Coordinates of C-alpha atoms in Angstrom, one line a residue:
M1248 CA -2.8 -56.1 -14.0
P1249 CA -2.9 -57.5 -17.5
K1250 CA -0.1 -60.4 -18.6
H1251 CA 3.5 -59.2 -18.8
P1252 CA 4.0 -57.2 -21.7
S1253 CA 7.2 -59.1 -23.5
P1254 CA 10.5 -57.1 -23.3
S1255 CA 11.0 -57.7 -27.6
R1256 CA 7.8 -55.8 -28.6
P1257 CA 6.6 -52.2 -27.8
T1258 CA 4.4 -52.2 -25.5
A1259 CA 2.0 -49.7 -24.9
Y1260 CA 0.0 -48.9 -21.7
V1261 CA -3.2 -47.0 -22.5
N1262 CA -6.4 -45.9 -20.2
A1263 CA -3.6 -44.7 -17.4
R1264 CA -3.6 -41.5 -14.9
L1265 CA -0.5 -40.2 -16.3
L1266 CA 0.9 -39.0 -13.0
D1267 CA 4.5 -36.9 -13.6
P1268 CA 5.4 -34.1 -10.5
A1269 CA 8.3 -33.4 -13.0
S1270 CA 6.0 -31.9 -15.7
G1271 CA 2.9 -31.3 -13.7
L1272 CA 1.2 -33.9 -15.8
D1273 CA -2.0 -35.1 -14.2
A1274 CA -4.7 -36.8 -17.0
L1275 CA -6.0 -39.8 -18.3
G1276 CA -3.3 -41.1 -21.1
G1277 CA -0.7 -43.4 -22.5
L1278 CA 2.8 -44.4 -22.5
L1279 CA 4.6 -46.2 -24.9
V1280 CA 7.8 -48.4 -23.9
E1281 CA 10.1 -49.2 -26.4
G1282 CA 13.2 -51.7 -25.4
E1283 CA 14.2 -50.2 -21.7
K1284 CA 12.8 -46.7 -22.5
I1285 CA 10.1 -44.7 -22.1
A1286 CA 9.4 -43.8 -26.5
A1287 CA 5.8 -41.8 -25.6
I1288 CA 3.7 -40.6 -23.3
G1289 CA 0.7 -38.2 -23.4
K1290 CA -2.7 -37.4 -22.9
D1291 CA -4.5 -39.1 -24.7
L1292 CA -2.1 -41.3 -26.6
F1293 CA -3.6 -43.7 -29.0
R1294 CA -7.0 -42.3 -27.8
D1295 CA -9.1 -42.6 -31.2
G1296 CA -12.5 -41.5 -29.9
A1297 CA -14.0 -44.1 -27.5
R1298 CA -11.3 -46.6 -28.0
W1299 CA -7.4 -46.6 -27.7
R1300 CA -5.7 -47.2 -31.0
V1301 CA -2.2 -48.9 -30.2
P1302 CA 1.0 -48.9 -33.1
E1303 CA 0.6 -52.2 -35.5
G1304 CA 3.1 -54.9 -33.2
A1305 CA 3.1 -53.1 -30.1
A1306 CA 1.5 -55.0 -27.2
E1307 CA -1.4 -53.3 -25.3
V1308 CA -1.7 -53.0 -21.4
D1309 CA -5.2 -51.6 -20.4
C1310 CA -4.4 -49.5 -16.7
R1311 CA -7.9 -49.4 -15.8
G1312 CA -7.1 -46.1 -14.6
L1313 CA -5.1 -46.6 -12.4
C1314 CA -2.7 -44.2 -11.1
L1315 CA 0.9 -44.7 -13.5
A1316 CA 4.1 -42.9 -11.6
P1317 CA 7.5 -43.0 -11.7
G1318 CA 9.1 -45.6 -9.7
L1319 CA 10.0 -44.3 -6.1
V1320 CA 13.4 -43.2 -5.7
D1321 CA 14.0 -44.3 -1.8
M1322 CA 17.5 -42.3 -1.0
R1323 CA 18.3 -43.6 2.5
V1324 CA 17.7 -47.8 2.7
L1325 CA 20.5 -50.0 4.6
S1326 CA 21.4 -53.7 3.0
G1327 CA 22.0 -56.2 5.4
E1328 CA 24.2 -58.0 2.6
P1329 CA 27.3 -57.6 3.0
G1330 CA 28.0 -58.8 6.4
E1331 CA 24.7 -59.0 7.9
E1332 CA 23.0 -61.5 5.5
H1333 CA 20.6 -62.4 8.5
K1334 CA 18.8 -59.3 8.3
E1335 CA 18.3 -58.3 5.0
T1336 CA 20.1 -59.6 1.7
L1337 CA 20.0 -57.6 -1.9
D1338 CA 17.7 -60.4 -2.7
S1339 CA 15.2 -59.6 -0.4
L1340 CA 15.8 -55.9 -0.4
G1341 CA 15.1 -55.7 -4.3
H1342 CA 11.8 -57.6 -3.8
A1343 CA 10.6 -55.5 -1.0
A1344 CA 11.4 -52.5 -2.9
V1345 CA 9.5 -53.2 -5.9
A1346 CA 6.6 -54.6 -3.6
G1347 CA 6.7 -50.8 -2.8
G1348 CA 7.0 -49.1 -6.1
V1349 CA 10.4 -48.0 -5.7
T1350 CA 12.9 -48.7 -8.8
S1351 CA 15.8 -46.9 -7.4
L1352 CA 17.2 -47.0 -4.0
V1353 CA 20.8 -45.6 -2.7
C1354 CA 22.2 -47.9 0.3
L1355 CA 23.9 -46.3 3.2
P1356 CA 27.8 -47.3 4.0
N1357 CA 27.0 -49.1 7.2
T1358 CA 27.3 -52.7 6.1
T1359 CA 30.0 -54.9 6.7
P1360 CA 32.5 -54.2 5.6
V1361 CA 31.6 -50.4 5.7
I1362 CA 31.1 -48.8 2.1
D1363 CA 34.7 -46.9 2.0
D1364 CA 36.4 -48.9 -0.3
M1365 CA 35.8 -49.4 -4.0
S1366 CA 35.5 -53.0 -3.9
V1367 CA 32.4 -52.9 -1.7
A1368 CA 30.5 -50.4 -3.7
E1369 CA 31.0 -52.6 -7.0
F1370 CA 30.1 -55.5 -5.1
I1371 CA 26.9 -54.2 -3.8
A1372 CA 26.2 -53.0 -7.9
R1373 CA 27.4 -56.4 -8.9
R1374 CA 25.4 -58.2 -6.9
A1375 CA 21.5 -55.7 -7.5
R1376 CA 22.6 -56.7 -11.5
K1377 CA 22.3 -60.0 -10.5
V1378 CA 19.3 -60.1 -8.6
G1379 CA 17.5 -57.4 -11.2
M1380 CA 14.8 -56.1 -9.1
S1381 CA 15.1 -52.0 -7.9
K1382 CA 18.2 -50.7 -9.0
A1383 CA 20.8 -50.1 -6.3
Y1384 CA 23.1 -47.6 -5.8
V1385 CA 25.3 -46.6 -3.2
Y1386 CA 26.3 -43.7 -0.6
G1387 CA 30.1 -43.8 -0.2
A1388 CA 31.5 -43.3 3.8
A1389 CA 32.6 -39.7 4.6
T1390 CA 35.4 -41.1 6.8
K1391 CA 36.8 -44.8 7.3
G1392 CA 34.8 -47.2 9.0
A1393 CA 32.6 -44.5 9.3
K1394 CA 33.9 -43.8 12.8
G1395 CA 34.1 -39.9 12.2
V1396 CA 38.1 -39.8 12.3
E1397 CA 40.0 -39.8 9.1
L1398 CA 38.1 -38.7 6.0
A1399 CA 37.6 -41.6 3.4
E1400 CA 38.8 -41.6 0.0
M1401 CA 35.2 -39.5 -1.7
G1402 CA 37.6 -39.2 -4.7
L1403 CA 37.8 -42.7 -5.5
L1404 CA 34.6 -43.4 -4.1
A1405 CA 32.6 -41.5 -6.4
E1406 CA 34.8 -42.9 -9.3
A1407 CA 33.5 -46.0 -8.8
G1408 CA 30.0 -44.8 -8.3
A1409 CA 28.8 -43.7 -5.0
L1410 CA 26.4 -40.5 -5.0
A1411 CA 27.2 -38.9 -2.1
F1412 CA 28.5 -39.4 1.6
T1413 CA 27.3 -40.2 4.7
D1414 CA 28.6 -42.1 7.8
G1415 CA 25.1 -43.2 7.7
L1416 CA 23.7 -44.1 10.9
N1417 CA 26.5 -42.4 12.6
A1418 CA 26.8 -38.7 12.9
V1419 CA 30.2 -37.1 11.8
A1420 CA 30.8 -35.6 15.6
N1421 CA 34.1 -34.0 15.9
A1422 CA 33.6 -30.6 14.0
R1423 CA 36.9 -30.7 12.7
V1424 CA 36.4 -33.6 10.8
M1425 CA 33.1 -32.5 9.5
K1426 CA 34.6 -29.3 8.3
N1427 CA 37.4 -31.1 6.3
A1428 CA 34.7 -33.1 4.9
L1429 CA 32.5 -30.6 3.7
A1430 CA 35.9 -28.6 2.2
Y1431 CA 36.8 -31.6 0.5
A1432 CA 33.2 -32.5 -0.9
S1433 CA 32.7 -28.3 -2.0
S1434 CA 36.1 -28.8 -3.9
F1435 CA 34.7 -31.6 -6.2
D1436 CA 30.9 -30.2 -6.0
L1437 CA 30.0 -34.0 -4.0
L1438 CA 27.0 -33.9 -1.6
I1439 CA 28.1 -34.7 2.4
V1440 CA 24.4 -36.7 4.2
Q1441 CA 24.4 -35.9 7.9
H1442 CA 22.3 -38.2 10.7
A1443 CA 22.3 -34.8 13.0
E1444 CA 22.3 -36.1 16.2
E1445 CA 24.7 -34.8 19.3
P1446 CA 26.1 -37.9 20.6
A1447 CA 27.1 -36.6 24.0
L1448 CA 23.3 -35.9 24.5
A1449 CA 22.0 -39.0 23.2
Q1450 CA 24.2 -41.1 24.6
G1451 CA 22.1 -43.5 26.5
G1452 CA 18.7 -42.4 25.9
A1453 CA 16.1 -44.4 24.6
M1454 CA 13.1 -42.5 23.5
N1455 CA 12.0 -39.1 23.2
A1456 CA 12.7 -36.8 26.2
G1457 CA 10.1 -35.7 27.9
A1458 CA 7.0 -36.6 29.9
R1459 CA 6.2 -39.7 28.5
A1460 CA 9.7 -40.5 28.8
T1461 CA 9.9 -40.0 32.1
R1462 CA 6.8 -41.7 33.3
L1463 CA 7.9 -45.0 30.7
G1464 CA 11.1 -44.2 33.2
L1465 CA 13.3 -44.5 29.7
S1466 CA 16.4 -42.0 29.5
G1467 CA 15.3 -39.7 27.0
I1468 CA 17.1 -37.9 23.6
P1469 CA 16.4 -34.3 23.6
A1470 CA 15.3 -32.7 20.9
A1471 CA 18.0 -30.4 21.1
A1472 CA 20.6 -33.2 20.3
E1473 CA 19.3 -32.6 16.7
A1474 CA 18.8 -28.7 16.3
I1475 CA 22.6 -28.4 18.0
M1476 CA 23.9 -30.7 15.0
V1477 CA 22.1 -29.0 12.5
E1478 CA 22.9 -25.5 13.4
R1479 CA 26.8 -26.6 13.9
D1480 CA 26.7 -28.1 10.5
I1481 CA 25.0 -25.0 8.4
R1482 CA 27.4 -23.0 10.0
L1483 CA 30.4 -25.2 8.8
A1484 CA 28.7 -25.5 5.4
E1485 CA 28.7 -21.8 5.1
M1486 CA 32.3 -21.5 5.9
T1487 CA 32.8 -24.1 3.0
G1488 CA 30.7 -23.3 0.5
A1489 CA 29.6 -27.1 0.3
R1490 CA 26.4 -28.9 -0.2
L1491 CA 25.1 -30.8 3.0
H1492 CA 21.7 -32.5 3.4
F1493 CA 20.4 -33.4 6.6
A1494 CA 18.5 -36.6 6.9
H1495 CA 15.2 -38.0 8.4
V1496 CA 15.0 -34.5 10.2
S1497 CA 12.4 -34.9 13.3
T1498 CA 12.2 -31.8 14.9
A1499 CA 10.8 -28.0 14.9
E1500 CA 13.8 -26.3 16.0
S1501 CA 16.0 -28.3 13.4
L1502 CA 13.5 -27.3 10.6
A1503 CA 13.3 -23.5 11.4
A1504 CA 17.2 -23.5 11.4
I1505 CA 17.2 -25.2 7.8
R1506 CA 14.3 -23.0 6.7
R1507 CA 16.5 -20.0 7.7
A1508 CA 19.9 -21.5 6.1
K1509 CA 17.8 -21.8 2.6
D1510 CA 16.2 -18.4 3.2
R1511 CA 20.1 -16.9 3.5
G1512 CA 21.0 -18.8 0.1
L1513 CA 23.1 -21.8 1.6
K1514 CA 23.0 -25.1 -0.3
I1515 CA 21.3 -26.3 2.4
T1516 CA 18.1 -29.6 1.8
C1517 CA 16.7 -32.0 4.2
D1518 CA 14.9 -35.3 4.2
T1519 CA 12.3 -36.9 6.6
A1520 CA 11.0 -40.1 6.9
P1521 CA 7.1 -41.5 6.7
P1522 CA 7.4 -42.1 11.2
Y1523 CA 8.1 -38.5 11.7
F1524 CA 4.8 -37.4 9.8
A1525 CA 2.8 -40.2 11.0
L1526 CA 3.7 -40.9 14.6
T1527 CA 4.2 -39.2 17.6
E1528 CA 6.2 -40.4 20.5
A1529 CA 2.8 -41.8 22.0
D1530 CA 3.2 -45.0 19.1
V1531 CA 5.9 -46.1 21.7
G1532 CA 3.0 -47.1 23.8
D1533 CA 4.3 -49.8 26.6
Y1534 CA 7.3 -50.2 25.2
R1535 CA 6.9 -51.0 21.8
T1536 CA 10.3 -51.9 20.5
F1537 CA 9.5 -51.4 17.2
A1538 CA 8.7 -47.6 17.6
K1539 CA 12.1 -47.2 18.5
L1540 CA 13.7 -45.3 16.0
S1541 CA 16.7 -43.2 15.2
P1542 CA 15.9 -40.0 15.5
P1543 CA 13.3 -40.8 18.0
L1544 CA 9.8 -40.4 17.5
R1545 CA 8.9 -36.8 18.9
S1546 CA 6.3 -35.1 20.1
E1547 CA 2.6 -34.2 18.3
D1548 CA 3.8 -30.6 18.0
D1549 CA 7.0 -31.6 15.9
R1550 CA 5.3 -33.8 13.6
R1551 CA 2.9 -31.0 12.9
A1552 CA 5.9 -29.0 12.1
V1553 CA 7.0 -31.8 10.0
V1554 CA 4.3 -31.6 8.2
A1555 CA 4.2 -28.1 7.8
A1556 CA 7.7 -28.5 6.4
L1557 CA 6.2 -30.7 3.9
K1558 CA 3.6 -28.2 2.6
D1559 CA 6.0 -25.1 2.5
G1560 CA 9.1 -26.9 0.8
T1561 CA 11.1 -26.6 3.5
I1562 CA 11.9 -30.4 3.4
D1563 CA 12.8 -31.3 0.3
A1564 CA 12.2 -35.4 0.3
V1565 CA 10.9 -38.4 2.2
A1566 CA 12.8 -41.2 2.1
S1567 CA 11.8 -45.1 4.1
D1568 CA 14.2 -45.0 6.5
H1569 CA 14.6 -48.7 5.8
I1570 CA 16.6 -50.3 8.7
P1571 CA 16.0 -54.1 8.8
E1572 CA 16.4 -55.4 12.4
D1573 CA 16.1 -58.8 13.1
E1574 CA 14.2 -60.3 16.2
E1575 CA 17.7 -61.1 18.3
V1576 CA 18.1 -57.4 18.9
K1577 CA 14.3 -56.2 18.7
R1578 CA 12.9 -58.2 21.5
L1579 CA 14.6 -56.8 24.3
P1580 CA 13.7 -54.4 26.7
F1581 CA 13.1 -51.4 25.5
P1582 CA 16.5 -49.7 26.7
Q1583 CA 18.4 -52.7 25.1
A1584 CA 16.7 -52.6 21.8
A1585 CA 18.1 -51.6 18.5
F1586 CA 17.1 -48.6 16.8
G1587 CA 15.3 -49.0 13.6
G1588 CA 12.7 -49.5 11.6
I1589 CA 12.2 -51.5 7.8
G1590 CA 9.8 -49.0 5.5
L1591 CA 10.1 -49.9 1.8
E1592 CA 6.4 -51.0 1.5
T1593 CA 4.9 -48.4 3.7
L1594 CA 6.6 -45.7 1.9
L1595 CA 4.3 -45.1 -0.4
P1596 CA 0.8 -45.8 1.5
I1597 CA 2.0 -43.2 4.7
T1598 CA 2.8 -40.9 2.3
L1599 CA -0.7 -40.9 0.4
E1600 CA -1.9 -40.2 3.6
L1601 CA -0.8 -36.3 3.3
V1602 CA -3.0 -36.5 0.2
H1603 CA -5.5 -38.4 1.8
N1604 CA -5.4 -35.9 4.6
R1605 CA -5.7 -33.3 2.2
E1606 CA -2.6 -31.5 3.2
L1607 CA -0.9 -32.1 -0.1
A1608 CA -1.8 -32.8 -3.5
M1609 CA -1.5 -35.6 -5.4
L1610 CA 1.4 -34.6 -7.3
D1611 CA 3.3 -32.7 -4.4
A1612 CA 3.1 -35.8 -2.1
L1613 CA 4.7 -38.1 -5.4
R1614 CA 7.6 -35.5 -6.4
L1615 CA 8.9 -36.0 -2.4
V1616 CA 9.1 -39.4 -3.4
T1617 CA 10.1 -39.2 -7.0
A1618 CA 11.6 -36.4 -9.0
A1619 CA 13.1 -34.6 -6.0
P1620 CA 15.2 -37.5 -4.5
A1621 CA 16.2 -38.3 -8.1
K1622 CA 17.2 -34.6 -8.1
L1623 CA 19.3 -34.6 -5.0
M1624 CA 21.3 -37.6 -6.2
R1625 CA 21.3 -36.6 -9.6
L1626 CA 19.8 -39.6 -11.0
A1627 CA 18.5 -39.9 -14.0
A1628 CA 15.1 -41.4 -12.5
G1629 CA 11.5 -40.3 -10.7
E1630 CA 10.2 -38.6 -13.7
L1631 CA 8.0 -39.9 -17.2
A1632 CA 9.7 -38.6 -20.5
A1633 CA 10.5 -39.8 -24.1
G1634 CA 13.4 -41.5 -23.3
R1635 CA 14.2 -41.7 -20.0
P1636 CA 14.3 -45.3 -18.4
A1637 CA 11.1 -47.0 -18.0
D1638 CA 10.8 -47.4 -14.3
F1639 CA 7.5 -46.7 -13.3
V1640 CA 4.8 -48.0 -10.6
L1641 CA 0.8 -48.4 -11.7
F1642 CA -0.7 -47.8 -8.4
D1643 CA -4.0 -48.0 -6.4
P1644 CA -4.3 -44.5 -4.4
E1645 CA -8.1 -46.0 -2.8
R1646 CA -7.2 -49.2 -1.9
A1647 CA -7.4 -50.1 1.7
W1648 CA -5.2 -52.6 3.4
Q1649 CA -3.7 -53.7 6.6
V1650 CA 0.3 -53.6 7.4
D1651 CA 1.1 -57.2 8.5
A1652 CA 4.8 -56.8 8.7
D1653 CA 5.0 -60.8 8.5
K1654 CA 3.6 -60.3 4.9
L1655 CA 6.1 -58.0 3.9
H1656 CA 9.4 -59.1 1.5
S1657 CA 11.8 -57.4 4.0
K1658 CA 13.7 -60.6 5.8
S1659 CA 13.3 -58.4 9.1
K1660 CA 10.3 -57.5 10.1
N1661 CA 10.2 -54.6 12.7
S1662 CA 7.6 -51.7 11.0
P1663 CA 6.5 -49.3 13.2
F1664 CA 3.5 -49.5 11.2
D1665 CA 2.5 -52.8 11.5
G1666 CA -1.3 -53.7 12.5
R1667 CA -1.5 -49.6 10.7
A1668 CA -4.4 -49.0 8.4
V1669 CA -3.8 -47.9 5.3
Q1670 CA -5.1 -46.7 1.9
G1671 CA -3.1 -47.3 -1.3
R1672 CA -0.6 -49.9 -2.8
A1673 CA 1.4 -50.5 -5.7
V1674 CA -0.5 -53.2 -8.4
A1675 CA 3.0 -53.4 -10.6
T1676 CA 6.1 -52.0 -10.8
Y1677 CA 8.3 -51.7 -13.9
V1678 CA 12.0 -51.5 -14.1
D1679 CA 13.5 -51.0 -17.8
G1680 CA 10.7 -52.2 -19.4
R1681 CA 10.4 -55.2 -16.9
A1682 CA 7.3 -56.3 -15.3
V1683 CA 9.2 -57.1 -11.7
F1684 CA 6.4 -57.0 -9.9
A1685 CA 2.3 -57.9 -9.7
A1686 CA 0.3 -57.6 -6.6
E1687 CA -0.9 -61.1 -5.4
S1688 CA -4.6 -60.8 -6.2
D1689 CA -3.4 -59.2 -10.1
R1690 CA -1.4 -61.8 -11.1
R1691 CA -2.9 -63.8 -14.1

């Protein structure tokens, strides 16, 4: 990439393939940044015949035909800070995010202490601003301590900046508590996000239930554990009129229930994560703990159902589901190893596999990681428009590379895609007009 622009001068980005899912723009053109905002964008902006003519006094960046898209918005990320800084700090999280083209991320409340108190929410926002990489927002815990017993102070947390409410890695298992959370949230038009897994059915399970788990001698987590919780909570959302979102949906049965709820006009939305449309239970291989995720990797039929739901719009967004875990808890026998995988730097290339495999058009794939999650979180992000923050990514959709977990920026290295050959990579990332990442080979 060309030299980083000076933030004190307007900067014209020319010769870029502009991709904006929010407006449907897919054309060669230019973008002008003034200060922290996008000042202008358009097909052939700055074009003068065969040349690009930029405004007097503006710096020029030739994008060489690379894709220029809104910065990715990742709505499901766990930070190790505060409490487990040996797994991830807000600094390492921010660097991993911008290396993946992510300019806005939303942190789960499962830190130590849990984000059920305004001071923790404010701490994360303050630390993220100091790091100066990706913009960081937070979920508030739906219940105190994310223990599923007593409702958290959702109103106060919303005033402190919490975008939505969830117990994150934990399901709100008690139906009465969930109903009360939804009823309270409905009163203030807040969004509840559920990790849909019936705990009693999942208890003791290590991978997806089925023939493969039996062959490996591992306890299984049935697909029904997810579907039962989804169907219960749809009923509760209908009773209360609340907005309810299901995170990382992974089974055909759950998606069928969500599709029916949407058809009935209920305020139900959902996301999935790259492992659930790019991997299956077969990737557990011979007890590969990097493939131990929650929910577990499912069958090929479930994977196909997830892809179909991405295509027909049942699934609203794709999130990385970035859960850093260190060697201490991953280098254990499979039943004892921790659940979770990192995903910030593989979110873009794995999502682009849907394009390379001709399952989604480019703008439809990018919408899932930009405009759609921004809309769900009600963030002024995920689109390229005059007046919007200058948060964008330049990427090469054809660049081939192999995921090497040891070379990723996250402090933890537990990538379920370690060793996978992928296509597509962020070349440069900008937040509020500042260059915050440039790929190694493109630095000057």
